[in-house]
Tab-separated table of N, CA and C in Angstrom:
chain	number	residue	atom	x	y	z
A	1	MET	N	-26.133	-18.529	-66.310
A	1	MET	CA	-26.405	-19.382	-65.176
A	1	MET	C	-25.140	-20.166	-64.849
A	2	LYS	N	-24.621	-20.038	-63.666
A	2	LYS	CA	-23.420	-20.768	-63.264
A	2	LYS	C	-23.803	-21.829	-62.253
A	3	ILE	N	-23.492	-23.078	-62.573
A	3	ILE	CA	-23.816	-24.180	-61.679
A	3	ILE	C	-22.545	-24.788	-61.110
A	4	GLY	N	-21.483	-24.970	-61.903
A	4	GLY	CA	-20.220	-25.504	-61.426
A	4	GLY	C	-20.011	-26.957	-61.793
A	5	TRP	N	-20.530	-27.863	-60.978
A	5	TRP	CA	-20.369	-29.286	-61.239
A	5	TRP	C	-21.506	-30.055	-60.575
A	6	ILE	N	-21.679	-31.291	-61.042
A	6	ILE	CA	-22.642	-32.199	-60.418
A	6	ILE	C	-22.015	-33.584	-60.337
A	7	TYR	N	-22.484	-34.374	-59.403
A	7	TYR	CA	-22.066	-35.767	-59.264
A	7	TYR	C	-23.200	-36.624	-59.820
A	8	LYS	N	-22.898	-37.368	-60.876
A	8	LYS	CA	-23.942	-38.114	-61.577
A	8	LYS	C	-23.411	-39.457	-62.034
A	9	ASP	N	-24.147	-40.526	-61.760
A	9	ASP	CA	-23.779	-41.878	-62.212
A	9	ASP	C	-22.347	-42.243	-61.815
A	10	GLY	N	-21.939	-41.846	-60.612
A	10	GLY	CA	-20.620	-42.201	-60.107
A	10	GLY	C	-19.471	-41.363	-60.619
A	11	GLU	N	-19.758	-40.249	-61.274
A	11	GLU	CA	-18.689	-39.392	-61.777
A	11	GLU	C	-19.029	-37.913	-61.568
A	12	VAL	N	-17.995	-37.110	-61.537
A	12	VAL	CA	-18.176	-35.668	-61.412
A	12	VAL	C	-18.173	-35.074	-62.816
A	13	ILE	N	-19.194	-34.290	-63.116
A	13	ILE	CA	-19.293	-33.626	-64.415
A	13	ILE	C	-19.188	-32.127	-64.173
A	14	GLU	N	-18.157	-31.525	-64.760
A	14	GLU	CA	-18.007	-30.072	-64.652
A	14	GLU	C	-18.967	-29.423	-65.647
A	15	LEU	N	-19.682	-28.423	-65.162
A	15	LEU	CA	-20.649	-27.729	-66.009
A	15	LEU	C	-20.139	-26.334	-66.342
A	16	PRO	N	-20.224	-25.953	-67.607
A	16	PRO	CA	-19.840	-24.593	-67.975
A	16	PRO	C	-20.924	-23.615	-67.541
A	17	SER	N	-20.652	-22.340	-67.673
A	17	SER	CA	-21.720	-21.358	-67.489
A	17	SER	C	-22.752	-21.613	-68.576
A	18	LEU	N	-24.011	-21.667	-68.191
A	18	LEU	CA	-25.081	-21.931	-69.154
A	18	LEU	C	-25.749	-20.621	-69.547
A	19	THR	N	-26.212	-20.560	-70.770
A	19	THR	CA	-26.853	-19.371	-71.305
A	19	THR	C	-28.346	-19.389	-71.011
A	20	ALA	N	-28.879	-18.239	-70.636
A	20	ALA	CA	-30.326	-18.068	-70.483
A	20	ALA	C	-30.761	-16.978	-71.456
A	21	VAL	N	-31.620	-17.347	-72.396
A	21	VAL	CA	-32.128	-16.402	-73.387
A	21	VAL	C	-33.601	-16.177	-73.103
A	22	THR	N	-34.000	-14.914	-72.919
A	22	THR	CA	-35.423	-14.620	-72.681
A	22	THR	C	-35.957	-13.763	-73.808
A	23	GLN	N	-37.174	-14.065	-74.217
A	23	GLN	CA	-37.861	-13.321	-75.275
A	23	GLN	C	-39.316	-13.137	-74.886
A	24	LYS	N	-39.868	-12.005	-75.272
A	24	LYS	CA	-41.283	-11.729	-75.028
A	24	LYS	C	-42.093	-12.383	-76.143
A	25	ASP	N	-43.092	-13.169	-75.771
A	25	ASP	CA	-43.951	-13.855	-76.735
A	25	ASP	C	-45.390	-13.513	-76.386
A	26	GLU	N	-45.923	-12.485	-77.012
A	26	GLU	CA	-47.247	-11.940	-76.705
A	26	GLU	C	-47.311	-11.527	-75.234
A	27	ARG	N	-48.009	-12.283	-74.370
A	27	ARG	CA	-48.161	-11.888	-72.960
A	27	ARG	C	-47.143	-12.544	-72.042
A	28	TRP	N	-46.376	-13.495	-72.512
A	28	TRP	CA	-45.449	-14.242	-71.665
A	28	TRP	C	-44.001	-13.984	-72.074
A	29	TYR	N	-43.108	-14.191	-71.129
A	29	TYR	CA	-41.681	-14.235	-71.425
A	29	TYR	C	-41.292	-15.708	-71.495
A	30	VAL	N	-40.549	-16.054	-72.521
A	30	VAL	CA	-40.078	-17.422	-72.699
A	30	VAL	C	-38.566	-17.416	-72.476
A	31	ALA	N	-38.091	-18.286	-71.613
A	31	ALA	CA	-36.663	-18.393	-71.321
A	31	ALA	C	-36.172	-19.759	-71.762
A	32	THR	N	-35.034	-19.786	-72.433
A	32	THR	CA	-34.474	-21.046	-72.905
A	32	THR	C	-33.004	-21.156	-72.517
A	33	CYS	N	-32.555	-22.371	-72.360
A	33	CYS	CA	-31.140	-22.695	-72.166
A	33	CYS	C	-30.733	-23.484	-73.405
A	34	PRO	N	-30.119	-22.824	-74.401
A	34	PRO	CA	-29.822	-23.503	-75.664
A	34	PRO	C	-28.859	-24.681	-75.531
A	35	GLU	N	-27.948	-24.635	-74.564
A	35	GLU	CA	-26.994	-25.728	-74.410
A	35	GLU	C	-27.684	-27.038	-74.040
A	36	LEU	N	-28.729	-26.970	-73.234
A	36	LEU	CA	-29.409	-28.181	-72.777
A	36	LEU	C	-30.737	-28.437	-73.480
A	37	GLY	N	-31.262	-27.446	-74.196
A	37	GLY	CA	-32.551	-27.607	-74.850
A	37	GLY	C	-33.710	-27.566	-73.870
A	38	VAL	N	-33.563	-26.788	-72.796
A	38	VAL	CA	-34.585	-26.670	-71.757
A	38	VAL	C	-35.232	-25.297	-71.880
A	39	ALA	N	-36.551	-25.219	-71.681
A	39	ALA	CA	-37.271	-23.952	-71.780
A	39	ALA	C	-38.308	-23.838	-70.676
A	40	SER	N	-38.690	-22.604	-70.394
A	40	SER	CA	-39.747	-22.329	-69.427
A	40	SER	C	-40.341	-20.970	-69.767
A	41	GLN	N	-41.322	-20.550	-68.983
A	41	GLN	CA	-41.948	-19.250	-69.240
A	41	GLN	C	-42.419	-18.620	-67.945
A	42	GLY	N	-42.711	-17.320	-68.019
A	42	GLY	CA	-43.225	-16.604	-66.866
A	42	GLY	C	-43.879	-15.309	-67.308
A	43	LYS	N	-44.622	-14.692	-66.411
A	43	LYS	CA	-45.305	-13.434	-66.737
A	43	LYS	C	-44.347	-12.254	-66.787
A	44	THR	N	-43.199	-12.378	-66.105
A	44	THR	CA	-42.174	-11.344	-66.143
A	44	THR	C	-40.851	-12.000	-66.548
A	45	ARG	N	-39.889	-11.170	-66.952
A	45	ARG	CA	-38.571	-11.689	-67.321
A	45	ARG	C	-37.935	-12.405	-66.124
A	46	LYS	N	-38.073	-11.803	-64.942
A	46	LYS	CA	-37.500	-12.375	-63.728
A	46	LYS	C	-38.139	-13.735	-63.401
A	47	GLU	N	-39.442	-13.821	-63.535
A	47	GLU	CA	-40.140	-15.085	-63.273
A	47	GLU	C	-39.736	-16.151	-64.287
A	48	ALA	N	-39.622	-15.768	-65.547
A	48	ALA	CA	-39.219	-16.724	-66.584
A	48	ALA	C	-37.821	-17.256	-66.301
A	49	TYR	N	-36.906	-16.375	-65.869
A	49	TYR	CA	-35.546	-16.800	-65.539
A	49	TYR	C	-35.558	-17.763	-64.346
A	50	ALA	N	-36.324	-17.435	-63.319
A	50	ALA	CA	-36.402	-18.298	-62.137
A	50	ALA	C	-36.979	-19.664	-62.497
A	51	MET	N	-38.003	-19.677	-63.328
A	51	MET	CA	-38.606	-20.947	-63.744
A	51	MET	C	-37.623	-21.760	-64.601
A	52	LEU	N	-36.832	-21.073	-65.433
A	52	LEU	CA	-35.829	-21.760	-66.236
A	52	LEU	C	-34.756	-22.374	-65.340
A	53	ALA	N	-34.312	-21.634	-64.345
A	53	ALA	CA	-33.302	-22.155	-63.417
A	53	ALA	C	-33.808	-23.426	-62.750
A	54	GLU	N	-35.061	-23.429	-62.334
A	54	GLU	CA	-35.646	-24.619	-61.720
A	54	GLU	C	-35.746	-25.766	-62.727
A	55	ALA	N	-36.160	-25.452	-63.964
A	55	ALA	CA	-36.286	-26.483	-65.001
A	55	ALA	C	-34.927	-27.106	-65.323
A	56	VAL	N	-33.876	-26.287	-65.385
A	56	VAL	CA	-32.528	-26.805	-65.645
A	56	VAL	C	-32.086	-27.710	-64.500
A	57	GLU	N	-32.330	-27.281	-63.273
A	57	GLU	CA	-31.970	-28.093	-62.113
A	57	GLU	C	-32.678	-29.453	-62.143
A	58	LEU	N	-33.962	-29.446	-62.434
A	58	LEU	CA	-34.730	-30.692	-62.502
A	58	LEU	C	-34.251	-31.570	-63.655
A	59	TRP	N	-33.941	-30.942	-64.783
A	59	TRP	CA	-33.451	-31.715	-65.924
A	59	TRP	C	-32.122	-32.381	-65.583
A	60	LEU	N	-31.218	-31.646	-64.940
A	60	LEU	CA	-29.921	-32.209	-64.566
A	60	LEU	C	-30.073	-33.363	-63.581
A	61	GLU	N	-31.043	-33.285	-62.702
A	61	GLU	CA	-31.300	-34.384	-61.763
A	61	GLU	C	-31.772	-35.638	-62.490
A	62	ALA	N	-32.595	-35.462	-63.520
A	62	ALA	CA	-33.210	-36.599	-64.205
A	62	ALA	C	-32.346	-37.191	-65.315
A	63	ALA	N	-31.496	-36.393	-65.935
A	63	ALA	CA	-30.712	-36.848	-67.086
A	63	ALA	C	-29.547	-37.733	-66.652
A	64	SER	N	-29.154	-38.616	-67.535
A	64	SER	CA	-27.979	-39.457	-67.274
A	64	SER	C	-26.712	-38.644	-67.546
A	65	ALA	N	-25.601	-39.114	-66.997
A	65	ALA	CA	-24.311	-38.449	-67.238
A	65	ALA	C	-24.012	-38.430	-68.739
A	66	LYS	N	-24.332	-39.512	-69.421
A	66	LYS	CA	-24.095	-39.600	-70.866
A	66	LYS	C	-24.886	-38.525	-71.620
A	67	GLU	N	-26.147	-38.337	-71.259
A	67	GLU	CA	-26.983	-37.335	-71.935
A	67	GLU	C	-26.502	-35.916	-71.638
A	68	ILE	N	-26.086	-35.670	-70.414
A	68	ILE	CA	-25.571	-34.339	-70.064
A	68	ILE	C	-24.327	-34.035	-70.900
A	69	ARG	N	-23.396	-34.954	-70.946
A	69	ARG	CA	-22.163	-34.751	-71.743
A	69	ARG	C	-22.498	-34.547	-73.209
A	70	ARG	N	-23.458	-35.328	-73.739
A	70	ARG	CA	-23.839	-35.209	-75.151
A	70	ARG	C	-24.352	-33.812	-75.470
A	71	ARG	N	-25.206	-33.292	-74.616
A	71	ARG	CA	-25.796	-31.971	-74.887
A	71	ARG	C	-24.803	-30.836	-74.691
A	72	LEU	N	-23.794	-31.041	-73.873
A	72	LEU	CA	-22.825	-29.974	-73.607
A	72	LEU	C	-21.669	-29.939	-74.611
A	73	LYS	N	-21.652	-30.867	-75.556
A	73	LYS	CA	-20.583	-30.866	-76.583
A	73	LYS	C	-20.740	-29.724	-77.527
């Protein structure tokens, strides 16, 4: 997942390419972003990835610049 950068708390934070890991868990696909500790799920691999992308976007909106930097270390 490539996002680039975000403007947060008065500063620009450059974001690296983020990893999306998907695994089948019985009937669902579970997708995780290990760098941020964000996860989601879907009935298909594609749906799980799309839901993860949305979850990462929402997490980045809600997190402080300090928390984003901490998780990306």
